[in-house]
Coordinates of C-alpha atoms in Angstrom, one line a residue:
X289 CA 81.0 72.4 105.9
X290 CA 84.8 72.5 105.6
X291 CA 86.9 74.3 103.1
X292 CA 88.2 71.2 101.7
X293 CA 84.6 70.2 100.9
X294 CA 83.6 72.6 99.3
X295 CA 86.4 72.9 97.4
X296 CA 88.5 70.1 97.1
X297 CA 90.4 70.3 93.5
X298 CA 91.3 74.1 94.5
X299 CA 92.4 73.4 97.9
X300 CA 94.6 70.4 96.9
X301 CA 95.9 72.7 94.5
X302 CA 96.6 75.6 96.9
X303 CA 98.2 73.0 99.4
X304 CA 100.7 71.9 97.1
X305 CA 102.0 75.4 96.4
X306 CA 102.1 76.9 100.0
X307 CA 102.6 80.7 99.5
X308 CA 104.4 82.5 102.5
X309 CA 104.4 86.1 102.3
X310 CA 106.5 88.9 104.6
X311 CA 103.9 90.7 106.5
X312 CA 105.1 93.8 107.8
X313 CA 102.8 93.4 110.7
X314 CA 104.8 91.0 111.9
X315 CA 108.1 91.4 110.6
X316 CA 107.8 87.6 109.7
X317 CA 107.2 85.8 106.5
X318 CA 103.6 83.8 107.4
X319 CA 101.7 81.3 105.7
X320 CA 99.1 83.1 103.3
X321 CA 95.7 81.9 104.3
X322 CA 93.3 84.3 103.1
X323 CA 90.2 84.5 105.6
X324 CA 87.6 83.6 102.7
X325 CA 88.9 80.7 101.1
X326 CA 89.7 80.9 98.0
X327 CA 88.5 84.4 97.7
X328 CA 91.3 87.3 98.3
X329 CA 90.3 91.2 99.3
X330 CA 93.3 93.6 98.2
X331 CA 93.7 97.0 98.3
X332 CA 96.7 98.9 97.3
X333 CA 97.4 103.1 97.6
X334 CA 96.9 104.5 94.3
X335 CA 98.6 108.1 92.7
X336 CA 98.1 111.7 94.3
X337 CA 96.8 112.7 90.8
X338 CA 98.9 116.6 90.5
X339 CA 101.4 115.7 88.0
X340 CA 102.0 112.7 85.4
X341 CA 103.2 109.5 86.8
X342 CA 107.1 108.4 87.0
X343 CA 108.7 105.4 86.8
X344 CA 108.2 105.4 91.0
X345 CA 104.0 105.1 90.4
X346 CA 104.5 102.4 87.6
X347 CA 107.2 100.1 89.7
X348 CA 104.3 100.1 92.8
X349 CA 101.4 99.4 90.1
X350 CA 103.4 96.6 88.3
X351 CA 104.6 95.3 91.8
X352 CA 101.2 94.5 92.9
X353 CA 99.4 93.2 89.8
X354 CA 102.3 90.8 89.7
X355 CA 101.0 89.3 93.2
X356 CA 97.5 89.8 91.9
X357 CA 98.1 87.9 89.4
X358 CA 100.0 84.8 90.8
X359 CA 97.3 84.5 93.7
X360 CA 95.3 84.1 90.5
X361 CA 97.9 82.0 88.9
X362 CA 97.6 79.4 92.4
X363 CA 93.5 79.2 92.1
X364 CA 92.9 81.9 94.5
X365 CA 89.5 84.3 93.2
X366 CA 90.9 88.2 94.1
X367 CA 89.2 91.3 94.1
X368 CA 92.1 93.8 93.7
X369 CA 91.2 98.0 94.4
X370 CA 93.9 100.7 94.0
X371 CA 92.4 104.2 94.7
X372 CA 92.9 107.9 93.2
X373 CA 93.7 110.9 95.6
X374 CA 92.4 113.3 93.7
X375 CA 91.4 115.5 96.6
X376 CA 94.8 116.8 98.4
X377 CA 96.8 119.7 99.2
X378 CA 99.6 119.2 96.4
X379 CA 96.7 119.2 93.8
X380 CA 95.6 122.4 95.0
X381 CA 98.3 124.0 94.5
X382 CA 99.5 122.5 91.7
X383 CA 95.9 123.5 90.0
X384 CA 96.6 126.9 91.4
X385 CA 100.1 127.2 89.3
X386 CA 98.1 126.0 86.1
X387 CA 95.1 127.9 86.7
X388 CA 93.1 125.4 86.7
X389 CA 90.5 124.3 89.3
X390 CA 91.4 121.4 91.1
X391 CA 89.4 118.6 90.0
X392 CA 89.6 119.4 86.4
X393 CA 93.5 118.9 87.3
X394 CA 93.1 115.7 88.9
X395 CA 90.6 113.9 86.1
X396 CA 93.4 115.2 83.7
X397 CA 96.3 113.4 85.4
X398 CA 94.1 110.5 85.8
X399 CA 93.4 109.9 82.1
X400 CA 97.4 110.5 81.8
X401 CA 97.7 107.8 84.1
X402 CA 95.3 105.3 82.9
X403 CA 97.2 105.8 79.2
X404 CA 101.0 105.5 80.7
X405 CA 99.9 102.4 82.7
X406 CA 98.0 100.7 79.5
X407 CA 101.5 101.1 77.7
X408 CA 103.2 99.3 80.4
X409 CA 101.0 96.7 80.7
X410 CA 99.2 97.5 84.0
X411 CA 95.6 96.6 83.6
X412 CA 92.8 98.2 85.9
X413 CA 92.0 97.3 89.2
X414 CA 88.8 95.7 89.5
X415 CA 87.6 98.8 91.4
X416 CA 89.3 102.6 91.0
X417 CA 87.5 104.6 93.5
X418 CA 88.2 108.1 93.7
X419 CA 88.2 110.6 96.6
X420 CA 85.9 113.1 95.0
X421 CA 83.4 109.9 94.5
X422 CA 83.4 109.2 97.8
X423 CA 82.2 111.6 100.1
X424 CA 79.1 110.4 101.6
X425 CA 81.1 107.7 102.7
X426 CA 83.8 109.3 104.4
X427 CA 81.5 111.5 106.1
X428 CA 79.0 108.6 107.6
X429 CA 82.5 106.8 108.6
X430 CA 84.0 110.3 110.3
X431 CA 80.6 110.3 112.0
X432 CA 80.4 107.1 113.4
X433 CA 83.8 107.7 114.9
X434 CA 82.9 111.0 116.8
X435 CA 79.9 108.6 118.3
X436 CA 82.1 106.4 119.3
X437 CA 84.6 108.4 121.1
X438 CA 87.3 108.3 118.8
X439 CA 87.2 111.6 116.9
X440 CA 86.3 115.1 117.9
X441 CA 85.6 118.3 116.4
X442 CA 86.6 121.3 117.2
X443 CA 85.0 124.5 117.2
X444 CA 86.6 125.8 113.6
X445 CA 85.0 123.0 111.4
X446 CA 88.3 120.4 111.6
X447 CA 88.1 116.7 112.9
X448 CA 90.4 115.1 114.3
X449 CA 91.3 111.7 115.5
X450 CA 92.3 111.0 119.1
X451 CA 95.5 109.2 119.2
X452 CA 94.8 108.4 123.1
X453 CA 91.9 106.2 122.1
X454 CA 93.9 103.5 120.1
X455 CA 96.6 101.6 122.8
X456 CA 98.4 99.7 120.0
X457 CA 99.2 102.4 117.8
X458 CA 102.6 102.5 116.3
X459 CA 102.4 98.4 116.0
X460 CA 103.0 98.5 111.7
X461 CA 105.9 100.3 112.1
X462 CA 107.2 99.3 115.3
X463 CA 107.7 102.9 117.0
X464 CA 106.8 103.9 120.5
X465 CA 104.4 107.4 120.1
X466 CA 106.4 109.4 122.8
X467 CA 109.4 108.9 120.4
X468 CA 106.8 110.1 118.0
X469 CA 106.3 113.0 119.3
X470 CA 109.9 114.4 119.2
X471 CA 109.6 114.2 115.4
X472 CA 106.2 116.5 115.8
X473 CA 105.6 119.6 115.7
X474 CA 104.9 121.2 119.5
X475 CA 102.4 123.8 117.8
X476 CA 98.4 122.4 117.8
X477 CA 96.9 124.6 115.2
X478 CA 93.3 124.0 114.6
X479 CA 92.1 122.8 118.2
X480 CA 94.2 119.8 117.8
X481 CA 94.6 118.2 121.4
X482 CA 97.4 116.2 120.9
X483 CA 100.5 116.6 118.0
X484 CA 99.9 113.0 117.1
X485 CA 95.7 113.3 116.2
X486 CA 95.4 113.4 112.5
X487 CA 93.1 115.4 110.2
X488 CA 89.9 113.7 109.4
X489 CA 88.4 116.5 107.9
X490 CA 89.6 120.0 107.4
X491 CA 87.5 122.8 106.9
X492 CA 88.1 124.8 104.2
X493 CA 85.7 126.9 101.5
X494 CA 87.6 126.4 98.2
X495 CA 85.6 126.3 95.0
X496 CA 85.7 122.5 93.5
X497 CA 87.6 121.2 96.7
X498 CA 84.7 121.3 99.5
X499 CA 81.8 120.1 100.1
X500 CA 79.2 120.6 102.7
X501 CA 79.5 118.4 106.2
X502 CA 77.9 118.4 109.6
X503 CA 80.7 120.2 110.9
X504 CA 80.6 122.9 107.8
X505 CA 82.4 123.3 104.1
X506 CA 85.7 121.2 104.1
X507 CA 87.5 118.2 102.8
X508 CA 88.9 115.0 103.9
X509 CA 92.1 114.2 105.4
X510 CA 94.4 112.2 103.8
X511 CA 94.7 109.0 105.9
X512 CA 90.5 108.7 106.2
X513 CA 89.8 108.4 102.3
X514 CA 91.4 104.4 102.2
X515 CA 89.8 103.7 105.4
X516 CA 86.2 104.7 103.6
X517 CA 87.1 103.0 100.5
X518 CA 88.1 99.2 101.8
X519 CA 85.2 99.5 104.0
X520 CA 82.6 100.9 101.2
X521 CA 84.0 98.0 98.4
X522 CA 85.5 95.3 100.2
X523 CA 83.9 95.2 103.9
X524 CA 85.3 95.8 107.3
X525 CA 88.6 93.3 107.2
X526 CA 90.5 92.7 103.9
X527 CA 93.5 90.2 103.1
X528 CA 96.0 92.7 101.8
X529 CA 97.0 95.9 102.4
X530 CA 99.5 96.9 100.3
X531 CA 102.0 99.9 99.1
X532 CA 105.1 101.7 99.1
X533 CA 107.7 101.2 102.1
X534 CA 107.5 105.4 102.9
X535 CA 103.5 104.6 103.6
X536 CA 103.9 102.7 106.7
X537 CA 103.9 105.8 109.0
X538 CA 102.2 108.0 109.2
X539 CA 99.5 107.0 106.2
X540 CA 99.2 103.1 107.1
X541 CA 99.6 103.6 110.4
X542 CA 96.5 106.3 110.8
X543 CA 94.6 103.6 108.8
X544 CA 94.7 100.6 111.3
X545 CA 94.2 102.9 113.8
X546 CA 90.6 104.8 112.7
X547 CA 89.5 101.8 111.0
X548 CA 90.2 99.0 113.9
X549 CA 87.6 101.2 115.6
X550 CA 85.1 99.5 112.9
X551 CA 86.1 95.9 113.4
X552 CA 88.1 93.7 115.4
X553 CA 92.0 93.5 115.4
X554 CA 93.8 92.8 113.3
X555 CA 92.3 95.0 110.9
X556 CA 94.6 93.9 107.5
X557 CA 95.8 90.5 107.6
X558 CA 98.8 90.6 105.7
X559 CA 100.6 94.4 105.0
X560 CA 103.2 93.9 102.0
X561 CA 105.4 97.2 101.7
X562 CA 107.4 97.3 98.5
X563 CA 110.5 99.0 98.6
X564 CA 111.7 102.5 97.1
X565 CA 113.3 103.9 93.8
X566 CA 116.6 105.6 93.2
X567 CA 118.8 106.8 90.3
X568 CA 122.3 106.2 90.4
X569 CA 122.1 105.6 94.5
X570 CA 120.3 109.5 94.6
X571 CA 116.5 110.0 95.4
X572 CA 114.2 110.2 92.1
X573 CA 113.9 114.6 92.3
X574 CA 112.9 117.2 89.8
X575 CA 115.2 119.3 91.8
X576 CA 118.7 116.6 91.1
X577 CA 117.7 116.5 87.3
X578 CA 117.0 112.6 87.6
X579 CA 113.3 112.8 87.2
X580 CA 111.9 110.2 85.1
X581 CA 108.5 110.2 84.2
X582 CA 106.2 106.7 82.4
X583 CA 106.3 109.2 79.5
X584 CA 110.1 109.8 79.4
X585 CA 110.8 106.4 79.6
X586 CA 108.6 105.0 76.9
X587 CA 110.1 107.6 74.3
X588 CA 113.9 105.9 74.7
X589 CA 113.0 102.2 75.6
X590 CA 110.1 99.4 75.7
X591 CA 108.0 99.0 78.7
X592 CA 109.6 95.7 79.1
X593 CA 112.6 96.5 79.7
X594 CA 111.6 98.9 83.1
X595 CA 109.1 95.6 83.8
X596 CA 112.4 92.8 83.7
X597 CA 115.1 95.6 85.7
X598 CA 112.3 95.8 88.4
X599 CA 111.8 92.1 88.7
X600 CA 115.4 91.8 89.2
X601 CA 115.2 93.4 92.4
X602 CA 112.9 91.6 95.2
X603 CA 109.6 93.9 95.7
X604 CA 110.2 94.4 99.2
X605 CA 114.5 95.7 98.1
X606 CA 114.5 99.7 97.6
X607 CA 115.5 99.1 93.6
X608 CA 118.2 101.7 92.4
X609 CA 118.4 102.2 88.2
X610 CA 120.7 103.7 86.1
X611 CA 121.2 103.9 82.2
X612 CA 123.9 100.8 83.1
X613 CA 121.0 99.0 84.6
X614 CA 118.7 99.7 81.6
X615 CA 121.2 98.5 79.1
X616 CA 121.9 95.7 80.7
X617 CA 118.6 94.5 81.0
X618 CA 117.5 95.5 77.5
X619 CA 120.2 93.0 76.2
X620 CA 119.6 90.5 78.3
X621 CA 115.7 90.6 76.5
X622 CA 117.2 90.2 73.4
X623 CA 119.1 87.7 74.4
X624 CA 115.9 85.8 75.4
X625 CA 114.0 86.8 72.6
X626 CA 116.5 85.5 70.5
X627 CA 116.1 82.1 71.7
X628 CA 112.2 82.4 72.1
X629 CA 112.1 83.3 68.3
X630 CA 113.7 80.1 67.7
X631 CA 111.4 78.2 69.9
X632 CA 108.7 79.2 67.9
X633 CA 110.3 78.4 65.1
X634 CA 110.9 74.8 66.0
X635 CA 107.4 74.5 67.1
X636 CA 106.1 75.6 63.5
X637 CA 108.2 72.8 61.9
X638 CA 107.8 69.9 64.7
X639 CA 104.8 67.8 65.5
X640 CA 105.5 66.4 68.9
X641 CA 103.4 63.7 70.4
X642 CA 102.4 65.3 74.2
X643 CA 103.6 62.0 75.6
X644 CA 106.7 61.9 74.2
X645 CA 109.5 61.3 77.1
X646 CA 111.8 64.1 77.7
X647 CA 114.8 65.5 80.0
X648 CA 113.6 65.6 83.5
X649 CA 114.4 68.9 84.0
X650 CA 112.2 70.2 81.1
X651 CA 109.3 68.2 82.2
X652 CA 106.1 70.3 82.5
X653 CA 106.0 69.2 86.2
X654 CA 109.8 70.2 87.1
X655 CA 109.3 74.2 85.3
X656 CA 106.0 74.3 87.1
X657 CA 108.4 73.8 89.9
X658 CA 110.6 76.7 89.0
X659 CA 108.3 78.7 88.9
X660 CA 106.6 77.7 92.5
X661 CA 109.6 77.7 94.5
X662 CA 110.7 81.2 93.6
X663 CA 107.0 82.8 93.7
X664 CA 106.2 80.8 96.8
X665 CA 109.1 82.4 99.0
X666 CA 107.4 85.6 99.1
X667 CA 107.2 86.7 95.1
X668 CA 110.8 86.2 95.2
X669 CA 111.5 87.5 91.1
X670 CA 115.4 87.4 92.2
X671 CA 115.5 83.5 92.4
X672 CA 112.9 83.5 89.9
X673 CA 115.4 85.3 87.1
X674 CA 118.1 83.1 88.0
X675 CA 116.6 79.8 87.5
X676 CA 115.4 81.4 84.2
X677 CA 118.5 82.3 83.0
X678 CA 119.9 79.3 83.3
X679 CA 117.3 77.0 81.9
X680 CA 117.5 79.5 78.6
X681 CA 121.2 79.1 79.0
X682 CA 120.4 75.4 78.8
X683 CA 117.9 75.5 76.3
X684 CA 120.4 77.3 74.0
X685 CA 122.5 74.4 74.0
X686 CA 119.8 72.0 72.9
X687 CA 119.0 74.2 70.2
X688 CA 122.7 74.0 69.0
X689 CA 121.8 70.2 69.4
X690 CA 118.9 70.3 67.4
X691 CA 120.5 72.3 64.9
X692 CA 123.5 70.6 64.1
X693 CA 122.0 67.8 63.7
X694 CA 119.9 66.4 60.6
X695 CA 117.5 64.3 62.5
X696 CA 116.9 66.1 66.0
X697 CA 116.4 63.7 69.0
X698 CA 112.4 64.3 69.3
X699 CA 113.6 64.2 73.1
X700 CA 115.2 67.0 73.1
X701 CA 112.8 68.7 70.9
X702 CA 110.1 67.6 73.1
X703 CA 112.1 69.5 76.0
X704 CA 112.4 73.0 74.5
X705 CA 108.8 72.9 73.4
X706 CA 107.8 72.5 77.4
X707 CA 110.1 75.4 77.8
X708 CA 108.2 78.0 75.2
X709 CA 104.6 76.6 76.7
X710 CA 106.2 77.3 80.4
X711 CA 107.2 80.7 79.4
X712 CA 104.4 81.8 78.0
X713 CA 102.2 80.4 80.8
X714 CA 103.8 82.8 82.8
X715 CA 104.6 85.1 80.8
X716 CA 101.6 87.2 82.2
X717 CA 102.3 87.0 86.0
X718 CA 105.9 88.3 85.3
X719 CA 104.5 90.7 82.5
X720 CA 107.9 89.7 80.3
X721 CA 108.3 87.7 77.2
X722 CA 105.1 88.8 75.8
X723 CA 105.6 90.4 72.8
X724 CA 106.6 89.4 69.6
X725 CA 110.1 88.3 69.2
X726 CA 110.7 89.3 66.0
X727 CA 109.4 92.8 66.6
X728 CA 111.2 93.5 70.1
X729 CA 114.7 92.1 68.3
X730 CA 114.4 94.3 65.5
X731 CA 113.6 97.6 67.5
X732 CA 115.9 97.0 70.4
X733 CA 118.7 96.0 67.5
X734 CA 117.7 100.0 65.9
X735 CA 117.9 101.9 69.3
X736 CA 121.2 99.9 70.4
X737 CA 122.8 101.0 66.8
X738 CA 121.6 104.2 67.3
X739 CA 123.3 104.9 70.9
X740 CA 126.6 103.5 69.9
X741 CA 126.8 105.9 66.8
X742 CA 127.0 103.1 64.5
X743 CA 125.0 103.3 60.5
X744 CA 123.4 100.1 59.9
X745 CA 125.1 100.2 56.1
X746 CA 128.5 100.0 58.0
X747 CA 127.3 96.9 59.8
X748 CA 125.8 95.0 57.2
X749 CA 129.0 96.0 54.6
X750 CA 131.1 94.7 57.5
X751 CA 129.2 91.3 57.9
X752 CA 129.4 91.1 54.0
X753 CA 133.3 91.3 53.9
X754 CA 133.2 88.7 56.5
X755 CA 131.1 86.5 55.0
X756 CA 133.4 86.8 51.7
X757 CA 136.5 86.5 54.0
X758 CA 134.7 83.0 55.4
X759 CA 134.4 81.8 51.5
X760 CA 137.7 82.7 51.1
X761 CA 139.0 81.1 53.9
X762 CA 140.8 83.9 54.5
X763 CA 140.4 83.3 58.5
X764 CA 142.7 86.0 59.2
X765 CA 140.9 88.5 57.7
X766 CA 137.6 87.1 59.0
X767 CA 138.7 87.2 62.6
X768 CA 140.1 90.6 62.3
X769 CA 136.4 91.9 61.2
X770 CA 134.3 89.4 64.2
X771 CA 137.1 91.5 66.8
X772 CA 136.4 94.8 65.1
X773 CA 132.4 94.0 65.6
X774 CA 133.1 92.9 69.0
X775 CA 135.0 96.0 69.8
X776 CA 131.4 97.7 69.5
X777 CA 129.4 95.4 71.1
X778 CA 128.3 93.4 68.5
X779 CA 127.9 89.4 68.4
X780 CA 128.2 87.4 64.9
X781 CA 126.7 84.3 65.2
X782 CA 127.4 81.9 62.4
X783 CA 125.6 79.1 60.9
X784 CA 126.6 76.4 58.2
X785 CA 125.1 79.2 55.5
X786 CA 125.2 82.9 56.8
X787 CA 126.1 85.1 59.9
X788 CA 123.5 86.8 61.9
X789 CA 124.8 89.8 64.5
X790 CA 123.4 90.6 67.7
X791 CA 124.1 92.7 70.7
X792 CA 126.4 91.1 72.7
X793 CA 126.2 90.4 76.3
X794 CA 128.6 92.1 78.6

């Protein structure tokens, strides 16, 4: 039976929006065609749990529940894992510093996690294996490699993978292993053969960090734990493999090549590498000062703010932030909110008949469209953001319309109330426009007071004088007052009865 038979409404569906996505196998954009119609296996590489998260951890989460959620959005039925590493060298020796033993560490910085990624929004995977959880596994997949040729031990308890038994390797990120090697250490510690094999098992005897194996006490290697994990939840060939651009070699690459031992090539069907973070054009260090952790952020701005800045930048772009960037994009927020509050306003006092006509553009079929064409080419949020801000741009001026006028064309009104049921339909792919206007306008209208030094008494005894200067007509003196707000930052909007201020867009 055919695909289209057995599910016709879904397929025709699917068909219509025809998602191409950049695989970084290929270095092309393909067609996304997921091998079990219309279900979708994804896997992306969680946090090293030795520390609490930054702003790094939460742009990767968010990038990939975004696609999560519009394969969702188009029909498709996905079963999304992203793993904890909470067996690794850095947590050793972070535990060490703390005096705490290891594990205890990691299930600490894994509750931290799972509470800094609730604030942002980032829900659960559907499944969040951990390394400690998975042992047996690992081990009966290290085994099964040594059988087959591909691994050996060596006399001090390590495993290793042999790099001569895999052709192709080097095909994800396109480099040649002899050029490989020049970047490798010459020294083979352990009874490694070759500097390229990678650890699949180290021996080591540490208290709460080993367990007992075939080949002694030890602990996994880093690249084997996602290998054991896709295989152990979501079979021996997945959809998407996904993560951050710095994971294509040596992590991803080590991947495809112990697990295509397992199954035929190619292994992952689509790899999607996001790109990397930087402040102010510098790498994100402890060391420069410009460390920023989930927690950091959260205490000076809304989760939504980090959440619209990222999807300004296409996921696959390395995104660089800065305070300019951050107050830009906060403004622009309240800018939207601003209008979405009215939206909601004019849907409380309008009853509009669902087959009332309407502007063509704000038809339910044309946003739909928007929305599509952007997400479509790749999860492009760049295009995405643009055609946004210009239909709120437009929307603004048929609120003005509607306003100004004492019985509002129901066309028009029609029109904006598509636009505020288009934005929150997908308001929870983006992961923007979610919360309450009111609330968001009001807070973001406190923090940008407080940063420009300004008491709120000043600003609402300088509206006042304005408003009496209006009365007046005493233009002069009300213009004077609108520059001297202006000079701050600050907006007066007026209407035919009072003046409202907001923060004004640069």
């Amino acid at each position: 039976m055919t695909t289209e038979k057995k599910h016709p409404a879904l397929t025709e569906q699917i068909s219509a929006n025809k998602l191409y996505v950049r695989n970084s196998l290929s270095g092309k954009k393909e067609l996304f065609q997921p091998r079990n119609f219309p279900k979708v296996t994804m896997y992306a590489c969680g946090v090293t749990t030795y520390d609490h998260c930054h702003i790094g951890h939460a742009l990767q989460a968010l990038t990939f529940q975004m696609i999560k959620k519009y394969l969702e959005y188009l029909g498709y039925q996905v079963t999304y894992v992203r793993n904890y590493t909470d067996v690794d060298d850095k947590i050793i020796k972070r535990a060490a510093e703390l005096g705490l033993k290891p594990l205890e560490l990691a299930s600490q910085m894994i509750e931290a996690s799972q509470l800094d990624f609730e604030k942002l929004g980032i829900h659960p995977a559907d499944h969040e294996p951990k390394v400690s959880e998975m042992i047996p596994e690992i081990i009966s997949m290290i085994e099964k490699l040594i059988a087959r040729g591909h691994a050996y031990a060596t006399p001090e308890g390590h495993v290793y993978y042999s790099l001569k038994t895999k052709p192709d390797y080097g095909k994800l990120s396109h480099r040649n292993p002899d050029d490989m090697r020049h970047e490798t250490r010459d020294v083979e510690t352990g009874g490694k053969k070759q500097p390229l094999d990678f650890a699949l098992w180290k021996h080591e005897e540490m208290p709460d960090s080993s367990w007992d194996s075939p080949w002694g006490k030890g602990r996994p290697g880093w690249h084997i734990e996602c290998s054991a994990m896709i295989k152990a939840i979501l079979g021996d060939r997945i959809d998407i493999h996904g993560g951050g651009r710095d994971l294509i070699f040596p992590h991803h690459e080590n991947e495809i090549a112990q697990s295509e031992c397992f199954c035929p090539s190619p292994w992952v069907k689509y790899w999607l590498h996001s790109g990397l973070l930087t402040i102010d054009q510098q790498k994100m260090s402890k060391s420069l000062g410009n460390h920023i952790s989930i927690q950091e952020f959260l205490h000076k701005r809304p989760a939504e703010v980090l959440k619209f800045c990222l999807l300004q930048h296409h996921y696959r772009q390395d995104v660089n932030f800065s305070e300019n960037v951050f107050n830009r994009g906060e403004k622009l927020l309240i800018y939207y909110y601003q209008i979405k509050k009215d939206l909601y306003q004019i849907k409380k006092n309008h009853q509009i008949s669902h087959h009332q006509a309407q502007p063509a553009e704000f038809t339910p079929e044309n946003l739909e469209n928007v929305f599509c064409r952007a997400m479509n080419d790749d999860f492009n949020t760049v295009v995405l953001l643009s055609d946004l801000h210009r239909l709120f741009k437009q929307t603004q001026k048929l609120l003005k319309n509607i306003h100004n006028q004492n019985s509002p064309d129901n066309r028009t009104i029609k029109a904006v109330l598509n636009f505020l049921e288009f934005l929150d339909k997908i308001s929870d792919v983006t992961g923007i426009l979610r919360e309450d206007p009111h609330q968001f306008i009001t807070e973001a209208k406190a923090r940008f007071l407080v940063s420009q030094g300004i008491k709120e008494d000043w600003l609402h005894n300088k509206i006042e004088q304005r408003q009496m200067a209006r009365l007046n007509q005493d233009w002069q003196k009300a213009d004077f007052i609108r520059d001297e707000l202006d000079a701050h930052g600050i907006e007066i909007q007026d209407t035919s009865s009072s003046s409202e201020w907001t923060v004004r867009l640069d």
